[in-house]
Amino acid sequence: MSPSRSAGGRAAPLRLGVLFSGAGSNLKAILEACERGAIDAEVRVAITNRPRAAGCAFSRDRGIPTLVIPRNAFPGREAQQAAFRQACVDHGVELVIQAGFDQILDSAFVAEFRDRMINLHPSLLPAFGGGMHAVRDALDWGAKVTGVTVHIANDDLDAGPIVLQEAVAIEEEDTEETLLARIHEVEHRLLPAAIQLFAEGRVRVAGRRAHILPPK
Ligand code: GRF
């Protein structure tokens, strides 16, 4: 009997590994999109480097393997990175999502998941890349527009090929908090949309560009 096919034409959902360090609102958005059937994907493993990351509850409550892999449990950075990598390999991960993950993945990890790893960044890259405070930086700069970028993660920090971007206007009365809230709204839509493009096999990386192919 042939396996049933989903709307995206896949025989089985795209297997995701989600790396996060904090609140995990994007992990939650991905889990909910999977549950609604809005994306042809499933979270096979959620991994955090922060034992107190609030996001752990979202995946644990759904019975999804949720691993805590903190830096101080390993003799060195390389060993911790190898544990991240092994966990993704062991869970058959096809696409790695960095959703608010605050460590840079080493070249061995990147090599294992080349062009199969995406990062979420709260600005319109290449503006306000390379740091952990892109929302505050855009406000401090006096920018009138910022936004959200989903890009292929590679060895160059915040500089891999861009998959999706969406602009967010900065209003005169914005504080970091109000702007971040609007950025989150966009992230919670854009990240699942990017995952669906991968599920449909519509992302082709060529040099600096991630081409989005038409629907099949
Ligand atoms: C997001 O704003 C993301 O762009 C940034 O870290 C934040 C993570 O938020 N890299 P959450 O933990 O998913 O709520």
PDB file of C-alpha atoms and ligand atoms in Angstrom:
ATOM      1  CA  MET A   1       0.000   0.000   0.000  1.00  0.00           C
ATOM      2  CA  SER A   2       1.429   3.401  -0.907  1.00  0.00           C
ATOM      3  CA  PRO A   3       1.698   5.951   1.903  1.00  0.00           C
ATOM      4  CA  SER A   4      -0.911   8.711   1.861  1.00  0.00           C
ATOM      5  CA  ARG A   5       0.334  12.054   0.650  1.00  0.00           C
ATOM      6  CA  SER A   6      -0.235  15.419   2.307  1.00  0.00           C
ATOM      7  CA  ALA A   7      -1.151  18.698   0.624  1.00  0.00           C
ATOM      8  CA  GLY A   8       2.529  19.461   0.120  1.00  0.00           C
ATOM      9  CA  GLY A   9       2.963  16.183  -1.764  1.00  0.00           C
ATOM     10  CA  ARG A  10       5.163  14.624   0.932  1.00  0.00           C
ATOM     11  CA  ALA A  11       4.788  10.989   1.880  1.00  0.00           C
ATOM     12  CA  ALA A  12       5.575  11.901   5.497  1.00  0.00           C
ATOM     13  CA  PRO A  13       5.841  15.139   7.490  1.00  0.00           C
ATOM     14  CA  LEU A  14       9.165  16.993   7.379  1.00  0.00           C
ATOM     15  CA  ARG A  15      11.068  16.059  10.537  1.00  0.00           C
ATOM     16  CA  LEU A  16      12.120  19.130  12.507  1.00  0.00           C
ATOM     17  CA  GLY A  17      14.644  19.718  15.261  1.00  0.00           C
ATOM     18  CA  VAL A  18      14.065  23.011  17.076  1.00  0.00           C
ATOM     19  CA  LEU A  19      16.857  24.719  19.028  1.00  0.00           C
ATOM     20  CA  PHE A  20      15.826  27.448  21.469  1.00  0.00           C
ATOM     21  CA  SER A  21      17.170  29.286  24.512  1.00  0.00           C
ATOM     22  CA  GLY A  22      14.368  31.360  25.945  1.00  0.00           C
ATOM     23  CA  ALA A  23      10.648  31.980  26.037  1.00  0.00           C
ATOM     24  CA  GLY A  24      10.074  29.612  23.134  1.00  0.00           C
ATOM     25  CA  SER A  25       7.139  31.483  21.650  1.00  0.00           C
ATOM     26  CA  ASN A  26       8.392  30.498  18.207  1.00  0.00           C
ATOM     27  CA  LEU A  27       8.677  26.845  19.237  1.00  0.00           C
ATOM     28  CA  LYS A  28       5.058  27.126  20.376  1.00  0.00           C
ATOM     29  CA  ALA A  29       4.030  28.695  17.049  1.00  0.00           C
ATOM     30  CA  ILE A  30       5.676  25.825  15.160  1.00  0.00           C
ATOM     31  CA  LEU A  31       4.028  23.185  17.373  1.00  0.00           C
ATOM     32  CA  GLU A  32       0.626  24.802  16.897  1.00  0.00           C
ATOM     33  CA  ALA A  33       1.081  25.076  13.131  1.00  0.00           C
ATOM     34  CA  CYS A  34       1.929  21.340  13.053  1.00  0.00           C
ATOM     35  CA  GLU A  35      -1.141  20.527  15.162  1.00  0.00           C
ATOM     36  CA  ARG A  36      -3.458  22.589  12.965  1.00  0.00           C
ATOM     37  CA  GLY A  37      -2.105  20.809   9.910  1.00  0.00           C
ATOM     38  CA  ALA A  38      -1.012  24.199   8.569  1.00  0.00           C
ATOM     39  CA  ILE A  39       2.452  22.802   7.791  1.00  0.00           C
ATOM     40  CA  ASP A  40       3.529  19.355   6.615  1.00  0.00           C
ATOM     41  CA  ALA A  41       6.005  18.960   9.443  1.00  0.00           C
ATOM     42  CA  GLU A  42       6.469  17.488  12.900  1.00  0.00           C
ATOM     43  CA  VAL A  43       8.835  18.414  15.704  1.00  0.00           C
ATOM     44  CA  ARG A  44      10.906  15.303  16.396  1.00  0.00           C
ATOM     45  CA  VAL A  45      13.097  16.896  19.049  1.00  0.00           C
ATOM     46  CA  ALA A  46      13.312  20.226  20.879  1.00  0.00           C
ATOM     47  CA  ILE A  47      16.716  21.142  22.255  1.00  0.00           C
ATOM     48  CA  THR A  48      17.748  23.909  24.594  1.00  0.00           C
ATOM     49  CA  ASN A  49      21.097  24.949  26.036  1.00  0.00           C
ATOM     50  CA  ARG A  50      19.364  26.741  28.951  1.00  0.00           C
ATOM     51  CA  PRO A  51      17.981  24.515  31.738  1.00  0.00           C
ATOM     52  CA  ARG A  52      15.489  27.210  32.748  1.00  0.00           C
ATOM     53  CA  ALA A  53      14.230  28.000  29.228  1.00  0.00           C
ATOM     54  CA  ALA A  54      10.489  28.558  29.584  1.00  0.00           C
ATOM     55  CA  GLY A  55       9.884  27.035  26.170  1.00  0.00           C
ATOM     56  CA  CYS A  56      10.592  23.515  27.496  1.00  0.00           C
ATOM     57  CA  ALA A  57       7.009  23.292  28.765  1.00  0.00           C
ATOM     58  CA  PHE A  58       5.481  23.670  25.293  1.00  0.00           C
ATOM     59  CA  SER A  59       7.166  20.615  23.814  1.00  0.00           C
ATOM     60  CA  ARG A  60       7.173  18.499  27.003  1.00  0.00           C
ATOM     61  CA  ASP A  61       3.416  19.021  27.412  1.00  0.00           C
ATOM     62  CA  ARG A  62       2.981  17.550  23.944  1.00  0.00           C
ATOM     63  CA  GLY A  63       5.164  14.545  24.715  1.00  0.00           C
ATOM     64  CA  ILE A  64       7.915  15.664  22.345  1.00  0.00           C
ATOM     65  CA  PRO A  65      11.475  14.707  23.354  1.00  0.00           C
ATOM     66  CA  THR A  66      12.870  17.866  24.937  1.00  0.00           C
ATOM     67  CA  LEU A  67      16.578  17.796  25.656  1.00  0.00           C
ATOM     68  CA  VAL A  68      18.560  20.123  27.879  1.00  0.00           C
ATOM     69  CA  ILE A  69      22.160  20.296  26.688  1.00  0.00           C
ATOM     70  CA  PRO A  70      23.911  22.984  28.739  1.00  0.00           C
ATOM     71  CA  ARG A  71      27.446  24.125  28.112  1.00  0.00           C
ATOM     72  CA  ASN A  72      28.598  23.353  31.661  1.00  0.00           C
ATOM     73  CA  ALA A  73      27.682  19.657  31.382  1.00  0.00           C
ATOM     74  CA  PHE A  74      30.516  19.114  28.891  1.00  0.00           C
ATOM     75  CA  PRO A  75      34.306  19.345  29.059  1.00  0.00           C
ATOM     76  CA  GLY A  76      34.343  21.858  26.213  1.00  0.00           C
ATOM     77  CA  ARG A  77      32.376  23.636  23.523  1.00  0.00           C
ATOM     78  CA  GLU A  78      33.142  20.979  20.927  1.00  0.00           C
ATOM     79  CA  ALA A  79      31.653  18.183  23.036  1.00  0.00           C
ATOM     80  CA  GLN A  80      28.484  20.181  23.667  1.00  0.00           C
ATOM     81  CA  GLN A  81      28.159  20.925  19.960  1.00  0.00           C
ATOM     82  CA  ALA A  82      28.650  17.241  19.154  1.00  0.00           C
ATOM     83  CA  ALA A  83      25.754  16.479  21.526  1.00  0.00           C
ATOM     84  CA  PHE A  84      23.494  18.962  19.682  1.00  0.00           C
ATOM     85  CA  ARG A  85      24.464  17.336  16.406  1.00  0.00           C
ATOM     86  CA  GLN A  86      24.033  13.776  17.617  1.00  0.00           C
ATOM     87  CA  ALA A  87      20.601  14.531  19.080  1.00  0.00           C
ATOM     88  CA  CYS A  88      19.410  15.870  15.718  1.00  0.00           C
ATOM     89  CA  VAL A  89      20.888  12.921  13.833  1.00  0.00           C
ATOM     90  CA  ASP A  90      19.446  10.388  16.312  1.00  0.00           C
ATOM     91  CA  HIS A  91      15.956  11.876  15.902  1.00  0.00           C
ATOM     92  CA  GLY A  92      16.156  11.776  12.125  1.00  0.00           C
ATOM     93  CA  VAL A  93      15.952  15.555  11.789  1.00  0.00           C
ATOM     94  CA  GLU A  94      15.670  16.818   8.212  1.00  0.00           C
ATOM     95  CA  LEU A  95      15.465  20.556   8.979  1.00  0.00           C
ATOM     96  CA  VAL A  96      17.032  22.311  11.966  1.00  0.00           C
ATOM     97  CA  ILE A  97      15.343  25.481  13.211  1.00  0.00           C
ATOM     98  CA  GLN A  98      17.203  27.989  15.351  1.00  0.00           C
ATOM     99  CA  ALA A  99      14.303  29.744  17.068  1.00  0.00           C
ATOM    100  CA  GLY A 100      15.835  32.168  19.532  1.00  0.00           C
ATOM    101  CA  PHE A 101      18.944  30.052  20.057  1.00  0.00           C
ATOM    102  CA  ASP A 102      21.810  32.011  21.578  1.00  0.00           C
ATOM    103  CA  GLN A 103      24.828  29.882  20.647  1.00  0.00           C
ATOM    104  CA  ILE A 104      26.650  29.826  17.333  1.00  0.00           C
ATOM    105  CA  LEU A 105      26.726  26.319  15.883  1.00  0.00           C
ATOM    106  CA  ASP A 106      30.168  25.060  14.916  1.00  0.00           C
ATOM    107  CA  SER A 107      31.326  24.057  11.461  1.00  0.00           C
ATOM    108  CA  ALA A 108      30.828  20.324  12.136  1.00  0.00           C
ATOM    109  CA  PHE A 109      27.152  20.981  12.883  1.00  0.00           C
ATOM    110  CA  VAL A 110      26.811  23.261   9.847  1.00  0.00           C
ATOM    111  CA  ALA A 111      28.447  20.631   7.627  1.00  0.00           C
ATOM    112  CA  GLU A 112      26.013  17.955   8.840  1.00  0.00           C
ATOM    113  CA  PHE A 113      22.974  20.128   8.112  1.00  0.00           C
ATOM    114  CA  ARG A 114      24.234  22.274   5.238  1.00  0.00           C
ATOM    115  CA  ASP A 115      21.341  24.132   3.611  1.00  0.00           C
ATOM    116  CA  ARG A 116      18.990  22.266   5.984  1.00  0.00           C
ATOM    117  CA  MET A 117      19.218  24.687   8.878  1.00  0.00           C
ATOM    118  CA  ILE A 118      17.388  28.000   9.262  1.00  0.00           C
ATOM    119  CA  ASN A 119      17.697  30.849  11.726  1.00  0.00           C
ATOM    120  CA  LEU A 120      15.161  33.455  12.751  1.00  0.00           C
ATOM    121  CA  HIS A 121      16.413  37.007  13.232  1.00  0.00           C
ATOM    122  CA  PRO A 122      14.354  39.985  14.429  1.00  0.00           C
ATOM    123  CA  SER A 123      15.494  42.533  11.822  1.00  0.00           C
ATOM    124  CA  LEU A 124      15.685  42.930   8.073  1.00  0.00           C
ATOM    125  CA  LEU A 125      19.148  41.477   7.511  1.00  0.00           C
ATOM    126  CA  PRO A 126      21.780  42.583   6.721  1.00  0.00           C
ATOM    127  CA  ALA A 127      20.667  45.509   8.920  1.00  0.00           C
ATOM    128  CA  PHE A 128      21.165  44.943  12.654  1.00  0.00           C
ATOM    129  CA  GLY A 129      22.747  41.509  12.304  1.00  0.00           C
ATOM    130  CA  GLY A 130      25.437  39.925  14.413  1.00  0.00           C
ATOM    131  CA  GLY A 131      24.063  40.787  17.852  1.00  0.00           C
ATOM    132  CA  MET A 132      21.460  39.697  20.368  1.00  0.00           C
ATOM    133  CA  HIS A 133      19.592  43.033  20.568  1.00  0.00           C
ATOM    134  CA  ALA A 134      18.414  43.693  17.029  1.00  0.00           C
ATOM    135  CA  VAL A 135      15.069  45.182  18.115  1.00  0.00           C
ATOM    136  CA  ARG A 136      16.665  47.642  20.531  1.00  0.00           C
ATOM    137  CA  ASP A 137      19.422  48.421  18.005  1.00  0.00           C
ATOM    138  CA  ALA A 138      16.862  49.349  15.315  1.00  0.00           C
ATOM    139  CA  LEU A 139      15.055  51.653  17.775  1.00  0.00           C
ATOM    140  CA  ASP A 140      18.288  53.239  19.006  1.00  0.00           C
ATOM    141  CA  TRP A 141      19.400  53.832  15.414  1.00  0.00           C
ATOM    142  CA  GLY A 142      16.200  55.725  14.678  1.00  0.00           C
ATOM    143  CA  ALA A 143      15.215  53.370  11.865  1.00  0.00           C
ATOM    144  CA  LYS A 144      11.693  53.784  10.503  1.00  0.00           C
ATOM    145  CA  VAL A 145      11.398  50.196   9.331  1.00  0.00           C
ATOM    146  CA  THR A 146      12.735  46.929  10.685  1.00  0.00           C
ATOM    147  CA  GLY A 147      11.323  43.422  10.395  1.00  0.00           C
ATOM    148  CA  VAL A 148      11.955  39.699  10.470  1.00  0.00           C
ATOM    149  CA  THR A 149      14.314  37.488   8.476  1.00  0.00           C
ATOM    150  CA  VAL A 150      14.378  33.721   8.103  1.00  0.00           C
ATOM    151  CA  HIS A 151      17.666  32.683   6.544  1.00  0.00           C
ATOM    152  CA  ILE A 152      19.801  29.636   5.919  1.00  0.00           C
ATOM    153  CA  ALA A 153      22.228  29.321   8.828  1.00  0.00           C
ATOM    154  CA  ASN A 154      25.810  28.717   7.782  1.00  0.00           C
ATOM    155  CA  ASP A 155      29.275  29.571   9.073  1.00  0.00           C
ATOM    156  CA  ASP A 156      28.701  33.309   8.606  1.00  0.00           C
ATOM    157  CA  LEU A 157      26.742  34.768  11.505  1.00  0.00           C
ATOM    158  CA  ASP A 158      23.332  36.146  10.392  1.00  0.00           C
ATOM    159  CA  ALA A 159      24.620  36.209   6.809  1.00  0.00           C
ATOM    160  CA  GLY A 160      23.308  33.057   5.119  1.00  0.00           C
ATOM    161  CA  PRO A 161      20.943  33.129   2.118  1.00  0.00           C
ATOM    162  CA  ILE A 162      17.598  34.755   2.916  1.00  0.00           C
ATOM    163  CA  VAL A 163      14.509  32.540   2.638  1.00  0.00           C
ATOM    164  CA  LEU A 164      11.774  34.967   3.746  1.00  0.00           C
ATOM    165  CA  GLN A 165      11.622  38.531   5.046  1.00  0.00           C
ATOM    166  CA  GLU A 166       8.842  40.809   6.161  1.00  0.00           C
ATOM    167  CA  ALA A 167       9.029  44.465   7.122  1.00  0.00           C
ATOM    168  CA  VAL A 168       7.618  45.946  10.338  1.00  0.00           C
ATOM    169  CA  ALA A 169       7.160  49.731  10.549  1.00  0.00           C
ATOM    170  CA  ILE A 170       8.602  51.474  13.613  1.00  0.00           C
ATOM    171  CA  GLU A 171       6.067  53.918  15.067  1.00  0.00           C
ATOM    172  CA  GLU A 172       6.981  57.181  16.788  1.00  0.00           C
ATOM    173  CA  GLU A 173       5.678  55.978  20.156  1.00  0.00           C
ATOM    174  CA  ASP A 174       7.237  52.493  20.003  1.00  0.00           C
ATOM    175  CA  THR A 175       9.166  51.109  22.943  1.00  0.00           C
ATOM    176  CA  GLU A 176      11.301  47.979  22.718  1.00  0.00           C
ATOM    177  CA  GLU A 177       8.379  46.081  24.227  1.00  0.00           C
ATOM    178  CA  THR A 178       5.692  47.262  21.783  1.00  0.00           C
ATOM    179  CA  LEU A 179       7.947  46.812  18.766  1.00  0.00           C
ATOM    180  CA  LEU A 180       9.004  43.347  19.913  1.00  0.00           C
ATOM    181  CA  ALA A 181       5.354  42.342  20.272  1.00  0.00           C
ATOM    182  CA  ARG A 182       4.662  43.254  16.628  1.00  0.00           C
ATOM    183  CA  ILE A 183       7.858  41.524  15.504  1.00  0.00           C
ATOM    184  CA  HIS A 184       6.795  38.363  17.340  1.00  0.00           C
ATOM    185  CA  GLU A 185       3.448  38.379  15.545  1.00  0.00           C
ATOM    186  CA  VAL A 186       5.279  38.377  12.225  1.00  0.00           C
ATOM    187  CA  GLU A 187       7.791  35.725  13.363  1.00  0.00           C
ATOM    188  CA  HIS A 188       5.016  33.371  14.419  1.00  0.00           C
ATOM    189  CA  ARG A 189       3.658  33.490  10.869  1.00  0.00           C
ATOM    190  CA  LEU A 190       6.873  33.759   8.853  1.00  0.00           C
ATOM    191  CA  LEU A 191       8.786  30.895  10.458  1.00  0.00           C
ATOM    192  CA  PRO A 192       6.036  28.288   9.828  1.00  0.00           C
ATOM    193  CA  ALA A 193       5.705  29.650   6.267  1.00  0.00           C
ATOM    194  CA  ALA A 194       9.431  29.105   5.698  1.00  0.00           C
ATOM    195  CA  ILE A 195       9.214  25.578   7.121  1.00  0.00           C
ATOM    196  CA  GLN A 196       6.371  24.813   4.722  1.00  0.00           C
ATOM    197  CA  LEU A 197       8.525  25.924   1.767  1.00  0.00           C
ATOM    198  CA  PHE A 198      11.106  23.331   2.823  1.00  0.00           C
ATOM    199  CA  ALA A 199       8.378  20.722   3.320  1.00  0.00           C
ATOM    200  CA  GLU A 200       7.278  21.342  -0.261  1.00  0.00           C
ATOM    201  CA  GLY A 201      10.875  21.117  -1.536  1.00  0.00           C
ATOM    202  CA  ARG A 202      10.695  24.662  -2.850  1.00  0.00           C
ATOM    203  CA  VAL A 203      13.942  26.120  -1.459  1.00  0.00           C
ATOM    204  CA  ARG A 204      17.054  25.895  -3.675  1.00  0.00           C
ATOM    205  CA  VAL A 205      20.267  27.460  -2.434  1.00  0.00           C
ATOM    206  CA  ALA A 206      22.662  28.788  -5.072  1.00  0.00           C
ATOM    207  CA  GLY A 207      25.550  30.878  -3.838  1.00  0.00           C
ATOM    208  CA  ARG A 208      24.243  33.831  -1.820  1.00  0.00           C
ATOM    209  CA  ARG A 209      20.647  33.260  -2.838  1.00  0.00           C
ATOM    210  CA  ALA A 210      17.888  30.969  -1.634  1.00  0.00           C
ATOM    211  CA  HIS A 211      15.545  30.655  -4.597  1.00  0.00           C
ATOM    212  CA  ILE A 212      11.893  29.985  -3.862  1.00  0.00           C
ATOM    213  CA  LEU A 213      10.505  27.670  -6.526  1.00  0.00           C
ATOM    214  CA  PRO A 214       6.858  27.841  -7.634  1.00  0.00           C
ATOM    215  CA  PRO A 215       4.422  25.343  -6.091  1.00  0.00           C
ATOM    216  CA  LYS A 216       4.633  21.891  -7.718  1.00  0.00           C
TER     217      LYS A 216
HETATM  218  C1  GRF B   1      12.986  35.948  18.550  1.00  0.00           C
HETATM  219  O1  GRF B   1      12.633  37.311  18.514  1.00  0.00           O
HETATM  220  C2  GRF B   1      14.046  35.640  17.542  1.00  0.00           C
HETATM  221  O2  GRF B   1      13.954  36.423  16.386  1.00  0.00           O
HETATM  222  C3  GRF B   1      15.306  35.921  18.279  1.00  0.00           C
HETATM  223  O3  GRF B   1      15.056  35.470  19.599  1.00  0.00           O
HETATM  224  C4  GRF B   1      13.666  35.599  19.854  1.00  0.00           C
HETATM  225  C5  GRF B   1      13.163  34.280  20.395  1.00  0.00           C
HETATM  226  O4  GRF B   1      11.873  34.392  20.905  1.00  0.00           O
HETATM  227  N1  GRF B   1      16.460  35.293  17.642  1.00  0.00           N
HETATM  228  P1  GRF B   1      11.147  33.109  21.493  1.00  0.00           P
HETATM  229  O5  GRF B   1      12.073  32.456  22.485  1.00  0.00           O
HETATM  230  O6  GRF B   1      10.835  32.189  20.334  1.00  0.00           O
HETATM  231  O7  GRF B   1       9.905  33.631  22.129  1.00  0.00           O
END
